[in-house]
Coordinates of C-alpha atoms in Angstrom, one line a residue:
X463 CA 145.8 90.2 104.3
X464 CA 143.4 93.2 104.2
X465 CA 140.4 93.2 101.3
X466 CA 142.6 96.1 99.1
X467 CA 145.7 93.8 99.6
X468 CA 143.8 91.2 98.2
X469 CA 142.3 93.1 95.9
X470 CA 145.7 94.4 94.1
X471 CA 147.5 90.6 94.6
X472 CA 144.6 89.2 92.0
X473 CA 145.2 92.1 89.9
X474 CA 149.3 91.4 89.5
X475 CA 148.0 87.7 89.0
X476 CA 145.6 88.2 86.4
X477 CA 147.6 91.0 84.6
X478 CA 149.5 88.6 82.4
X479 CA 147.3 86.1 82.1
X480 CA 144.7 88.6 80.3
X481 CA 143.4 85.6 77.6
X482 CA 142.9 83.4 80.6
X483 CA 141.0 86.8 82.3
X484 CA 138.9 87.3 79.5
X485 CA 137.9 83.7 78.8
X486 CA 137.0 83.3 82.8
X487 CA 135.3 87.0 82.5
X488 CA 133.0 85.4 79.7
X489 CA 132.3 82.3 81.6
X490 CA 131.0 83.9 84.4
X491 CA 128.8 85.9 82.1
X492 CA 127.4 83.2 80.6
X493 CA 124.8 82.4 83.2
X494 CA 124.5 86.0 83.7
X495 CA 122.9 86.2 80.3
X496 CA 120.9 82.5 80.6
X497 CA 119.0 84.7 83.7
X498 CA 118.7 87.5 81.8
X499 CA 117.0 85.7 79.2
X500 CA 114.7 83.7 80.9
X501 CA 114.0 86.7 83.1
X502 CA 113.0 88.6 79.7
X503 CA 110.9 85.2 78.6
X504 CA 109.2 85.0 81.7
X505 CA 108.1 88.8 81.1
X506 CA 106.7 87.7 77.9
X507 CA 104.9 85.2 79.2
X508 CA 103.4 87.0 81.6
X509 CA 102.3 89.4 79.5
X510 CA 101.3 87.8 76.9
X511 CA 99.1 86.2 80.5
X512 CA 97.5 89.2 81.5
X513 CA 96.5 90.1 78.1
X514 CA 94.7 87.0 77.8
X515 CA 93.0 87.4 81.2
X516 CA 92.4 90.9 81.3
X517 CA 90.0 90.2 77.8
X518 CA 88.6 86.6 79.7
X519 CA 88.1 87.6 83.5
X520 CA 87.1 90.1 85.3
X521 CA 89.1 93.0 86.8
X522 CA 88.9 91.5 90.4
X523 CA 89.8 87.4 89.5
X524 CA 92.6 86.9 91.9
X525 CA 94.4 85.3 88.4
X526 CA 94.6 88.8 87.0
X527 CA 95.4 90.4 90.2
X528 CA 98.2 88.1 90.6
X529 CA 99.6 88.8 86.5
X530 CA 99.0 92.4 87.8
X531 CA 101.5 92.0 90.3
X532 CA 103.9 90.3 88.7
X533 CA 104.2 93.0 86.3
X534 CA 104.6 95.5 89.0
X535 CA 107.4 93.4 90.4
X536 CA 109.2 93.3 86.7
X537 CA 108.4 96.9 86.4
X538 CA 109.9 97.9 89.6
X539 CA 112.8 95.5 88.8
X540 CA 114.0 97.1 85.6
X541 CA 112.9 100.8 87.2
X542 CA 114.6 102.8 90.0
X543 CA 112.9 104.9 92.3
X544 CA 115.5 107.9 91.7
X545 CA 114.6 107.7 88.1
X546 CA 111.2 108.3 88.4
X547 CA 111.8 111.0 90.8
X548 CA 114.4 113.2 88.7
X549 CA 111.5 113.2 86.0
X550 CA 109.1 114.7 88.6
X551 CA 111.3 117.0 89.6
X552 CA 113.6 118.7 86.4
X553 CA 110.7 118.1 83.5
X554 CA 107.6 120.7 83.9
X555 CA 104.2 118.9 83.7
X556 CA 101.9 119.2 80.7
X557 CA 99.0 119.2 83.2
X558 CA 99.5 121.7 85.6
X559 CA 97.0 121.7 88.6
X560 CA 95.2 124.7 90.9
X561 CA 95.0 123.6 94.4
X562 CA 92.6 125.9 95.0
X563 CA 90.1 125.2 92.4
X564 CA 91.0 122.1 90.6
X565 CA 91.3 119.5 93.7
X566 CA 88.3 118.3 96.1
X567 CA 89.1 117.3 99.3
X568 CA 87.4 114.6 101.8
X569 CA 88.3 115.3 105.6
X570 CA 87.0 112.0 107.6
X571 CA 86.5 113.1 111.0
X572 CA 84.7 111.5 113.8
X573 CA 83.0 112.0 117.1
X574 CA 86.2 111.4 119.2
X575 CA 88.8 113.0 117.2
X576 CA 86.5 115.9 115.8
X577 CA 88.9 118.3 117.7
X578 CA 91.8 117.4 115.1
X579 CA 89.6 119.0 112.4
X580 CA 89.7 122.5 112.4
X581 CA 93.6 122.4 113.3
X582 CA 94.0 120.7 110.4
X583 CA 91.9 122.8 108.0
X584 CA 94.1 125.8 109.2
X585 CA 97.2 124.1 108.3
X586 CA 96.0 123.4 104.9
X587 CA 95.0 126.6 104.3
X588 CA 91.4 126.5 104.9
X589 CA 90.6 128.9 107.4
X590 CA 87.5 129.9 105.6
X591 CA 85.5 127.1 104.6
X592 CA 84.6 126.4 101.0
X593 CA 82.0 124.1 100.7
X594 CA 82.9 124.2 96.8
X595 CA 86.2 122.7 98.0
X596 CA 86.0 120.0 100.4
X597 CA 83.4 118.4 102.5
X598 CA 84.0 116.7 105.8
X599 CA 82.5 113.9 107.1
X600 CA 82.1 112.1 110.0
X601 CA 79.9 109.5 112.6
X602 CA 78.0 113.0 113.7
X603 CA 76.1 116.0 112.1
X604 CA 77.2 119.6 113.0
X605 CA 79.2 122.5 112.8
X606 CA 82.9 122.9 114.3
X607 CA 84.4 126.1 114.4
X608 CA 87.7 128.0 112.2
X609 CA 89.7 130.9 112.7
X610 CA 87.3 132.3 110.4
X611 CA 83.5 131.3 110.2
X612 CA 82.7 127.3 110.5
X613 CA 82.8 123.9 109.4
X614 CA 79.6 122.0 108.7
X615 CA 80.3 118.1 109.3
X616 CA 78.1 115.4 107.2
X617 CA 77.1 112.2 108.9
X618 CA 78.2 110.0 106.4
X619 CA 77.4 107.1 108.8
X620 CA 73.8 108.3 109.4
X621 CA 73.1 109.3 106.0
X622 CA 74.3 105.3 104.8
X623 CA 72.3 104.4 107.4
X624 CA 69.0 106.0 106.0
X625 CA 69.8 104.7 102.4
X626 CA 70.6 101.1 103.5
X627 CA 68.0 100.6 106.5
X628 CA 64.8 100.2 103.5
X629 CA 66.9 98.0 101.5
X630 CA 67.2 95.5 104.5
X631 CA 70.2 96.3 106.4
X632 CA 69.6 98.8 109.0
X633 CA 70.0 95.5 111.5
X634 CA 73.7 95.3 110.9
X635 CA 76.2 95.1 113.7
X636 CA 77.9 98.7 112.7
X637 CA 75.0 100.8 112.6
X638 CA 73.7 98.7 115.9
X639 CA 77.3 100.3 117.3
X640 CA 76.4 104.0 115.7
X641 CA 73.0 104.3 116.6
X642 CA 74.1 104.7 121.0
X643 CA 76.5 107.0 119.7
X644 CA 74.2 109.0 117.7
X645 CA 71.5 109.1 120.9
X646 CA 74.4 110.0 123.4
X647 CA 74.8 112.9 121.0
X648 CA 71.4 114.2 120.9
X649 CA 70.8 113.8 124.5
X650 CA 73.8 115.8 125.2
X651 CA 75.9 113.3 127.3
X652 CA 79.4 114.3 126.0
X653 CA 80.9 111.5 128.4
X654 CA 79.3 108.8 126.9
X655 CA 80.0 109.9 123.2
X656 CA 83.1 110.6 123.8
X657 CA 83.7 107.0 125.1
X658 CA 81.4 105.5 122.1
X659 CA 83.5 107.9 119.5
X660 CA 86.8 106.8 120.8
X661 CA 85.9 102.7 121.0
X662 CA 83.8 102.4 118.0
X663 CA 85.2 105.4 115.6
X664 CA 88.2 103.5 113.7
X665 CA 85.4 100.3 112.6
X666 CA 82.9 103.6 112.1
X667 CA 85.5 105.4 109.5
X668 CA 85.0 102.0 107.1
X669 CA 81.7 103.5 106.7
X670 CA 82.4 106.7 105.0
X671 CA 85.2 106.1 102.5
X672 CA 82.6 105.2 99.6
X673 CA 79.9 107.2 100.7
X674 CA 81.9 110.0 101.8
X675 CA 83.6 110.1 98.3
X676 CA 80.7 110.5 96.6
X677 CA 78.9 113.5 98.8
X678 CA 82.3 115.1 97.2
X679 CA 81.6 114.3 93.9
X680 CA 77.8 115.2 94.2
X681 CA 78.4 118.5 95.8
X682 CA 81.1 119.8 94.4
X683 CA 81.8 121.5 90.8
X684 CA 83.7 119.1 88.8
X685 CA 87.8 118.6 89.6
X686 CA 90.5 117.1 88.2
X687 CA 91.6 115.4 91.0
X688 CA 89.9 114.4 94.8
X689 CA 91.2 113.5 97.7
X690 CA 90.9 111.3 100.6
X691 CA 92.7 112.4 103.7
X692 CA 92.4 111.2 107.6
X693 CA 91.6 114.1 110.2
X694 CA 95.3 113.6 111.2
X695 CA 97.0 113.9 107.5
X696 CA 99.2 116.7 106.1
X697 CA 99.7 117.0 102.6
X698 CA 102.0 119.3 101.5
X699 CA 100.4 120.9 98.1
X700 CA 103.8 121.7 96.3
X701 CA 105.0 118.2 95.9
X702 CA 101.4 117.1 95.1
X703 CA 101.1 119.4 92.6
X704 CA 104.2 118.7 91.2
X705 CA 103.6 115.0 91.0
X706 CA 100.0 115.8 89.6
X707 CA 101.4 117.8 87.0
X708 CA 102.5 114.6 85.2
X709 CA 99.3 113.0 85.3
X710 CA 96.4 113.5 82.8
X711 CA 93.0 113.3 85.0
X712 CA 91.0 112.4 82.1
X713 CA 92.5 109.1 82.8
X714 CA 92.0 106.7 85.9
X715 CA 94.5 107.3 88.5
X716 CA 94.6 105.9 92.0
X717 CA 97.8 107.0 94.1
X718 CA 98.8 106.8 97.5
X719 CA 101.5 104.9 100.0
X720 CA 100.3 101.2 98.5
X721 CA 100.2 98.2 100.6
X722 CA 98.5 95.1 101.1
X723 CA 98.9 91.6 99.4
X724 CA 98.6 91.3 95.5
X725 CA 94.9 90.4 96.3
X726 CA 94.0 93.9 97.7
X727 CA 96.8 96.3 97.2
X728 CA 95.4 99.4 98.6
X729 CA 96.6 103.1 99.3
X730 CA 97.0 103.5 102.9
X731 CA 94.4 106.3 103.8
X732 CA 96.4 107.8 106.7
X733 CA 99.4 108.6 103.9
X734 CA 96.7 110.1 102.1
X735 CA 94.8 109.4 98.8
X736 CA 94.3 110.5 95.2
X737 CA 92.3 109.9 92.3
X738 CA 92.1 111.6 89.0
X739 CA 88.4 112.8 87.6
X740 CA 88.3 109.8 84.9
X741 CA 88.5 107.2 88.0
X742 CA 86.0 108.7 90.5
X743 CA 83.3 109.6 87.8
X744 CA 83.4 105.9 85.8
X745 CA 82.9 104.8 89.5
X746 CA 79.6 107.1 90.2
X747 CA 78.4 107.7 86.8
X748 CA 78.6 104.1 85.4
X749 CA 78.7 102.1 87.9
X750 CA 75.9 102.3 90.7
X751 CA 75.8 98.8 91.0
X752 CA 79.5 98.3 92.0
X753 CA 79.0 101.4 94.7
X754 CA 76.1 100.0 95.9
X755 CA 78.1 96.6 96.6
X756 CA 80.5 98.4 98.3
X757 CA 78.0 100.2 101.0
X758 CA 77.1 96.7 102.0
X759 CA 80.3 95.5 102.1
X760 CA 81.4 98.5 104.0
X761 CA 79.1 97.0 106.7
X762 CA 82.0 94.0 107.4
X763 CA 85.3 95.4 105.4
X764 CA 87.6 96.5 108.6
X765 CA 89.7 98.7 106.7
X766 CA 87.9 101.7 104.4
X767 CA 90.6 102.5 102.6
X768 CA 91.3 98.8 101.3
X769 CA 87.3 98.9 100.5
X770 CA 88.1 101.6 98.4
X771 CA 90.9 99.7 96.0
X772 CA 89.0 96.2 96.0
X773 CA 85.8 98.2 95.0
X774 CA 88.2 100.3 92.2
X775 CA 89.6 96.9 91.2
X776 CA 86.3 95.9 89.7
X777 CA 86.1 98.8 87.3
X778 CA 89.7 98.0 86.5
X779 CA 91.4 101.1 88.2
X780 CA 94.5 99.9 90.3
X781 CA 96.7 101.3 92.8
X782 CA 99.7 103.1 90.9
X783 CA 103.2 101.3 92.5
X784 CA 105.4 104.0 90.7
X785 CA 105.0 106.7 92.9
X786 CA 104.2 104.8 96.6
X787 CA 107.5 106.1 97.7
X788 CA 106.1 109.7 97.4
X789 CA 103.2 109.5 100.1
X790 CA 104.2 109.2 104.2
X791 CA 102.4 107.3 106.9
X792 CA 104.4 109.0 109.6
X793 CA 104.8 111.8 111.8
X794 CA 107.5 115.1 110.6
X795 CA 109.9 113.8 113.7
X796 CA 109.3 110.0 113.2
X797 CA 109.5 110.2 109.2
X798 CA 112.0 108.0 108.2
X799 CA 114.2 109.4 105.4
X800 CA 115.4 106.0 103.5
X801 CA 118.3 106.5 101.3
X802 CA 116.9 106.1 98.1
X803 CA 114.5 108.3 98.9
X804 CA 115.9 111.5 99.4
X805 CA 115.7 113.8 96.4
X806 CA 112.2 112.4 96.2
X807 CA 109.6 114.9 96.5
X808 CA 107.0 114.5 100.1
X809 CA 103.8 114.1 99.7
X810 CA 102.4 113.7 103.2
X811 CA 102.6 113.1 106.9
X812 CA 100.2 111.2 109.5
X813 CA 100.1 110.7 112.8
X814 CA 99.5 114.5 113.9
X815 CA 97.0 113.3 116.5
X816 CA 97.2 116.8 118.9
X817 CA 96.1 120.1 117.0
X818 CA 99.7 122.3 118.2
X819 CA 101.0 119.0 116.2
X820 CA 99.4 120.1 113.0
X821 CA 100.1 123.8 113.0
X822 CA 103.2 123.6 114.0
X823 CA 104.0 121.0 110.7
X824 CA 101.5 123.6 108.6
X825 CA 103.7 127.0 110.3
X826 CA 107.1 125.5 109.4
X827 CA 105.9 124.4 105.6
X828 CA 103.8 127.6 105.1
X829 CA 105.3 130.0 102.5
X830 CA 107.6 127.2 101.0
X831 CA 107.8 127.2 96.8
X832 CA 108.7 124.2 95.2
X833 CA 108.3 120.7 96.0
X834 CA 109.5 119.7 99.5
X835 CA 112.0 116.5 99.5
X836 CA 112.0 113.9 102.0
X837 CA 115.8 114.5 103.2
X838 CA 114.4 118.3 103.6
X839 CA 112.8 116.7 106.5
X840 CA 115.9 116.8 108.5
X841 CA 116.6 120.4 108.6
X842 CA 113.1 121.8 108.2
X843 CA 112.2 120.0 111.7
X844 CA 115.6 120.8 113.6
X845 CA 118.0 117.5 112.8
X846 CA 120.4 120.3 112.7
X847 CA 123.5 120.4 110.5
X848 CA 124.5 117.0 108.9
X849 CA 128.2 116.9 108.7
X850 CA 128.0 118.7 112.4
X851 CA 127.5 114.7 113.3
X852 CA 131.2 114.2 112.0
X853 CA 132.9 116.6 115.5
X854 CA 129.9 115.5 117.9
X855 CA 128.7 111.9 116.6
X856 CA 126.7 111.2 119.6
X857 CA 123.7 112.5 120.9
X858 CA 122.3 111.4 124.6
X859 CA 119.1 111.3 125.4
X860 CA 117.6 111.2 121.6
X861 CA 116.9 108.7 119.6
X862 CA 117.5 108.8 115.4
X863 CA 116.8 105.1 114.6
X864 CA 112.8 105.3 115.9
X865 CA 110.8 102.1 115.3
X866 CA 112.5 99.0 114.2
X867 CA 111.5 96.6 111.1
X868 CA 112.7 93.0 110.9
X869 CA 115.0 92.5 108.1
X870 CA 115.9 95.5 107.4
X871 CA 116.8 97.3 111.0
X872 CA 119.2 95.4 112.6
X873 CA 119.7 95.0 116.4
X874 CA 123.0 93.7 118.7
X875 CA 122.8 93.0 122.0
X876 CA 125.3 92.9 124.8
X877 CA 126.7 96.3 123.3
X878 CA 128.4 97.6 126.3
X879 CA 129.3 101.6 125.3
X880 CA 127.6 104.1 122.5
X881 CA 130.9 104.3 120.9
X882 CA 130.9 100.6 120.0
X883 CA 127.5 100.5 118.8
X884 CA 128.8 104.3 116.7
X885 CA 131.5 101.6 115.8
X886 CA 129.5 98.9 114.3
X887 CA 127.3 101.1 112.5
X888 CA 130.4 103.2 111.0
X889 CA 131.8 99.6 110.0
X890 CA 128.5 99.1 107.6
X891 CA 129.1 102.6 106.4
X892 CA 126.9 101.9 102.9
X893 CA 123.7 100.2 105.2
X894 CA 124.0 102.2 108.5
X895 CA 122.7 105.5 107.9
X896 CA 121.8 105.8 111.9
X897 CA 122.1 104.0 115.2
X898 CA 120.8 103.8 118.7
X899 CA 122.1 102.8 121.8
X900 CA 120.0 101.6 124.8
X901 CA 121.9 101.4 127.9
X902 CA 119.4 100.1 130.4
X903 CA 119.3 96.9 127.9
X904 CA 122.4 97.1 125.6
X905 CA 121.0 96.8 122.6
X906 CA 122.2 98.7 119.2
X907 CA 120.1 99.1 116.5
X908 CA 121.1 100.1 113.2
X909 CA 119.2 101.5 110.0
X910 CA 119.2 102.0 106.9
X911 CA 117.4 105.8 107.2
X912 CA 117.3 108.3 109.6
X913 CA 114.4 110.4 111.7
X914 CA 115.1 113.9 113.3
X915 CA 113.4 112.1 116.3
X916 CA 112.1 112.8 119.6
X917 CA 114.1 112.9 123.1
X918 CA 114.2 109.1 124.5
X919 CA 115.5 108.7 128.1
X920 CA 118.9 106.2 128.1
X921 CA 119.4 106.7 124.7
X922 CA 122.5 107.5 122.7
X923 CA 122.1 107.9 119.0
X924 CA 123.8 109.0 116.0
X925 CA 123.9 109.6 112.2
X926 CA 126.2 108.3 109.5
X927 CA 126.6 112.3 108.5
X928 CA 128.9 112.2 105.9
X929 CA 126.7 109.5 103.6
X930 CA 123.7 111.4 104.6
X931 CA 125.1 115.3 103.6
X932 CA 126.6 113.6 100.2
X933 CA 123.0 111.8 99.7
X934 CA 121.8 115.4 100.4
X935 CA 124.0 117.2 98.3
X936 CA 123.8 115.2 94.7
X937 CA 119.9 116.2 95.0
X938 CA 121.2 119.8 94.9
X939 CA 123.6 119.0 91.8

């Protein structure tokens, strides 16, 4: 008997037994409401928690980090994503934001990857430099050149190096690292800094986070919002501005893609970072003491951009969860467009490691009004037509799934034929929005989004393209 038979043959039961229905009905509900209760008391409680502990212990205590969490978790409980993003979206901000003149901009570069920058800055819309705009720094001092005019490049490194070495740690095993790539540069053997830049660059980039932040805030006029991005990162302004726009800067604000453990929940710096004026001046107007902690610890903390939210943390400025969802770690082919993300407006993309990379994301966004959406990914990029995946569901030699994550990916083996593995995804039609088929192994791999994706040798792949063009469409309605 099939699930609708089933479905009707308890309905003819139950229909004239409806005092037995309704008596069952509230039985059932009964321990629905016991959890909903205790859920709301333990919400209380934890409340009633962090109130106490955010007057008794400091901002950093990994007690109030944890009631922190907890709250984000009850918050995100009783709070969709899509909610959130029809706000953004249909209600106009009461602080409405000037790329141009009203956001500061850190560029971290470095020695081995300095050829990203100028790429970048032309993508951005930088092609003459505005040192009353952004600053970029880096592991080196010097110029790099634009379309129009040229780039001057602080070493961050260096410069921490000079303010740290009288205070007793010029000895530390970083700037014993830096200081061969710094000679190798003066000499003029581009070899051997190209090979220092490359090996010792990503534990080098800790260094300038802090430091580099606040060469931005020194130099610049003052901004309602600064931000961090790697020489690899894409933002795209209109869905920046548009999430912006609903943020007042005279209050601390941290964004970005957050991740991490409740101890050190951090905006990943590749998806790129924001922070409103309140946050970045309390940091460097009243509290030298907690930026100087954080130059010495940037002398051991592997990653910068969790130094950056531990040392935030202790002037009680925390990574906002709400809008994670909005910023992208990933390259415009390899995005993954998750289905409850796809009227959501795009912040970002990473990964755009070769220059033609870059323009070629900054040429096809260029001239764009309005926010960009993460399921406008698909056609912007050349996924082609949706529903075209209903007469042609297969496509050899691509690859629509890209890279897998445990528990939520899932992969079969011993799949002998595409069709089957088009078969097993079509069967899961409401957690299968793409699948892959590898013949040299056999393996299908299902997935709950979708990339436009790259070509992949023995691959087969597909789309669910119905789901995805009616996900699609009610962004439109």
């Amino acid at each position: 008997m099939g699930a609708l038979d089933e479905q009707r043959t308890w309905k003819v039961r139950q229909a004239p037994r409806k005092r037995f229905f309704s008596v069952a009905t509230l039985a059932r509900a009964l321990p629905r409401r016991r959890a909903i209760k205790r859920l709301a008391l333990y919400a209380l409680v934890t409340i009633t928690f962090y109130k106490l502990s955010k007057l008794l212990l400091p901002a950093d205590h990994p007690v109030y980090l944890a009631v922190n969490w907890i709250l984000v978790c009850i918050h995100s409980f009783f709070h969709s994503t899509s909610s959130i993003d029809s706000w953004l979206l249909t209600t106009k901000g009461s602080y409405p934001v000037d790329f141009a003149s009203r956001v500061g901009i850190l560029v971290k570069t470095g020695y081995g990857t300095r050829e990203r920058l100028p790429a970048q800055l032309e993508a951005l819309g930088l092609r003459e430099w505005d040192p009353e705009r952004a600053v970029a720094v880096a592991d080196f001092a010097g110029e790099l050149n634009l379309t129009v005019g040229t780039v001057p490049v602080r070493d961050a490194v260096g410069e921490l190096m000079e303010y740290l070495e009288p205070r007793g740690w010029g000895g530390a095993e970083r700037f014993k690292k830096y200081v061969p790539l710094r000679d190798a540069i003066v000499a003029g053997d581009e070899d051997r800094a190209l090979s220092i830049g490359r090996n010792v660059g990503w534990e080098l980039d800790a260094l300038k986070f802090i430091w580099g932040l606040g060469i931005l805030h020194k130099t610049t006029p003052a901004k309602d919002w600064y931000l961090i991005l790697d020489d690899d990162t894409y933002i795209i302004p209109q869905s920046l501005m548009a999430l912006l726009s609903h943020l007042d800067p005279s209050k601390p604000h941290y964004l970005g893609n957050s991740v991490g453990d409740y101890r050190g929940r951090f905006a990943h710096g590749g998806s790129a970072v924001a922070l409103s004026r309140a946050a970045v001046d309390t940091l460097y107007r009243l509290h030298g003491d907690v930026t100087y902690e954080a130059h010495v610890n940037s002398l051991t903390e592997t990653w910068g951009d969790r130094l950056l939210a531990t040392t935030l943390q202790k002037i009680g400025v925390f990574v906002d969860e709400r809008f994670n969802h909005l910023f992208n770690g990933e390259s415009a082919l390899d995005t993954r467009i998750w289905t409850d993300r796809f009227c959501a407006p795009l912040v970002s993309f990473h990964e755009l490691k070769r220059p033609e990379d870059m323009r070629a994301v900054g040429a096809r966004l260029e001239g764009l009004r309005g926010p960009v959406l993460w399921s406008d990914v698909w056609p912007l990029f050349g996924g082609g037509e949706m529903t075209g995946f209903n007469g042609r569901p297969m496509r050899e030699g691509r690859d629509h799934v890209g890279k897998l994550t445990e528990g939520v990916s899932r992969t079969t083996r011993g799949v002998g034929t595409a069709e089957k593995c088009m078969k097993l995804c079509m069967r899961d039609r409401r957690r299968c929005l793409a699948w892959r088929w590898d013949s040299g192994s056999g393996e299908c791999h299902t997935a709950p989004w979708m990339i436009v994706g790259r070509e992949v040798e023995g691959a087969v792949a597909g789309i669910n393209g119905a789901w995805a063009a009616d996900l699609r469409d009610r962004c439109r309605g």
